[in-house]
Amino acid sequence: MDNIEKNPSPQQTSGTTVTAFVLGILSILVPYVGFVLGIIAIILGKKALNRIKQTGEPGHGLALAGFICGIVGTALYALIIGFFVVAFIFFEMSTSDLEEVSIVTNLLVAV
C-alpha cells in the first residue's frame, strides 16, 4: 500500500468564474433583463480574471467568456433600448405635428 501514489485532486474553478460565465450567456439570451445581467457578468468576469492572474487557479477561459458575453449582451440591449427611445421620440414628434396640422386644417375649413 505504500507504493500507491496518491493523485492530487485538481483545483476546482471558482464560483465567481462560473457565475460570470452563466450570467454572460444569459445576458445575451434573456430579454429585458439582459442589460443588467451583462453589467453583473462584466464585473464578476473582471474580478475573476484578476484573481486568476494572481493565484493561477483554473477557469481563465470561462472567466474571459463570461466577461466578453457580458459586454456583448450589454451592448446589444443598450442598442435595442436606444433604438426604442429614438423611435419613441420621433413618434411623439410626428404625433404632435399631426395634431398641429389638423388644428390648422380645421381652422381653414371653418373660414
Coordinates of C-alpha atoms in Angstrom, one line a residue:
M1 CA 0.0 0.0 0.0
D2 CA 2.9 2.3 0.5
N3 CA 3.8 2.1 -3.2
I4 CA 0.4 3.5 -4.3
E5 CA 0.8 7.1 -5.5
K6 CA -1.9 9.5 -4.5
N7 CA -3.0 11.7 -7.2
P8 CA -3.7 15.3 -6.0
S9 CA -7.2 16.4 -6.8
P10 CA -7.4 19.0 -9.5
Q11 CA -8.2 22.6 -8.4
Q12 CA -11.8 23.5 -8.9
T13 CA -13.0 26.5 -10.8
S14 CA -14.2 29.3 -8.5
G15 CA -17.9 30.1 -8.1
T16 CA -17.2 33.7 -9.3
T17 CA -15.9 32.4 -12.6
V18 CA -18.8 30.1 -13.2
T19 CA -21.3 32.8 -12.2
A20 CA -19.7 35.3 -14.6
F21 CA -19.9 32.7 -17.4
V22 CA -23.6 31.8 -16.8
L23 CA -24.6 35.5 -16.4
G24 CA -22.7 36.4 -19.5
I25 CA -24.6 33.8 -21.6
L26 CA -27.9 34.8 -20.0
S27 CA -27.2 38.5 -20.8
I28 CA -27.4 37.6 -24.5
L29 CA -30.4 35.3 -24.2
V30 CA -32.8 36.8 -21.7
P31 CA -34.8 39.8 -23.0
Y32 CA -35.2 43.0 -20.9
V33 CA -33.0 41.8 -18.0
G34 CA -30.0 41.1 -20.3
F35 CA -28.7 44.6 -19.8
V36 CA -28.4 44.3 -16.0
L37 CA -27.1 40.7 -16.2
G38 CA -24.5 41.8 -18.7
I39 CA -23.2 44.5 -16.3
I40 CA -23.0 42.0 -13.5
A41 CA -21.2 39.5 -15.7
I42 CA -18.7 42.1 -16.7
I43 CA -17.9 43.0 -13.1
L44 CA -17.7 39.4 -12.0
G45 CA -15.7 38.3 -15.1
K46 CA -13.1 41.1 -14.5
K47 CA -12.9 40.2 -10.8
A48 CA -12.4 36.5 -11.6
L49 CA -9.8 37.3 -14.3
N50 CA -7.8 39.4 -11.8
R51 CA -8.0 36.7 -9.2
I52 CA -6.9 34.0 -11.7
K53 CA -4.0 36.2 -12.7
Q54 CA -2.9 36.5 -9.1
T55 CA -3.5 32.9 -7.9
G56 CA -3.1 30.9 -11.1
E57 CA -6.3 28.9 -10.4
P58 CA -8.1 27.4 -13.4
G59 CA -11.0 28.9 -15.2
H60 CA -9.4 31.6 -17.3
G61 CA -11.4 30.6 -20.4
L62 CA -14.7 30.7 -18.5
A63 CA -14.0 34.0 -16.9
L64 CA -13.0 35.5 -20.2
A65 CA -16.0 34.1 -22.0
G66 CA -18.3 35.5 -19.2
F67 CA -16.6 38.9 -19.5
I68 CA -16.9 39.0 -23.3
C69 CA -20.5 37.7 -23.3
G70 CA -21.4 40.3 -20.7
I71 CA -20.0 43.1 -22.9
V72 CA -21.9 41.7 -26.0
G73 CA -25.2 41.3 -24.0
T74 CA -24.9 44.8 -22.5
A75 CA -24.1 46.4 -25.9
L76 CA -26.9 44.5 -27.6
Y77 CA -29.5 45.6 -25.2
A78 CA -28.1 49.2 -25.0
L79 CA -28.6 49.4 -28.8
I80 CA -32.1 48.0 -28.5
I81 CA -33.1 50.3 -25.7
G82 CA -31.5 53.3 -27.6
F83 CA -33.5 52.3 -30.7
F84 CA -36.8 52.3 -28.8
V85 CA -36.0 55.6 -27.2
V86 CA -35.2 57.3 -30.5
A87 CA -38.3 55.7 -32.1
F88 CA -40.5 56.9 -29.3
I89 CA -39.1 60.5 -29.6
F90 CA -39.7 60.5 -33.3
F91 CA -43.2 59.0 -32.8
E92 CA -44.1 61.7 -30.3
M93 CA -42.7 64.5 -32.6
S94 CA -44.7 63.2 -35.6
T95 CA -47.9 62.8 -33.5
S96 CA -47.6 66.4 -32.2
D97 CA -47.0 67.6 -35.8
L98 CA -50.1 65.8 -37.0
E99 CA -52.2 67.4 -34.2
E100 CA -51.0 70.9 -35.2
V101 CA -51.7 70.2 -38.9
S102 CA -55.3 69.0 -38.1
I103 CA -55.9 72.1 -36.0
V104 CA -54.7 74.4 -38.8
T105 CA -56.8 72.4 -41.3
N106 CA -59.9 72.7 -39.1
L107 CA -59.4 76.5 -38.8
L108 CA -59.0 76.8 -42.6
V109 CA -62.1 74.8 -43.3
A110 CA -64.1 76.9 -40.7
V111 CA -63.1 80.1 -42.5

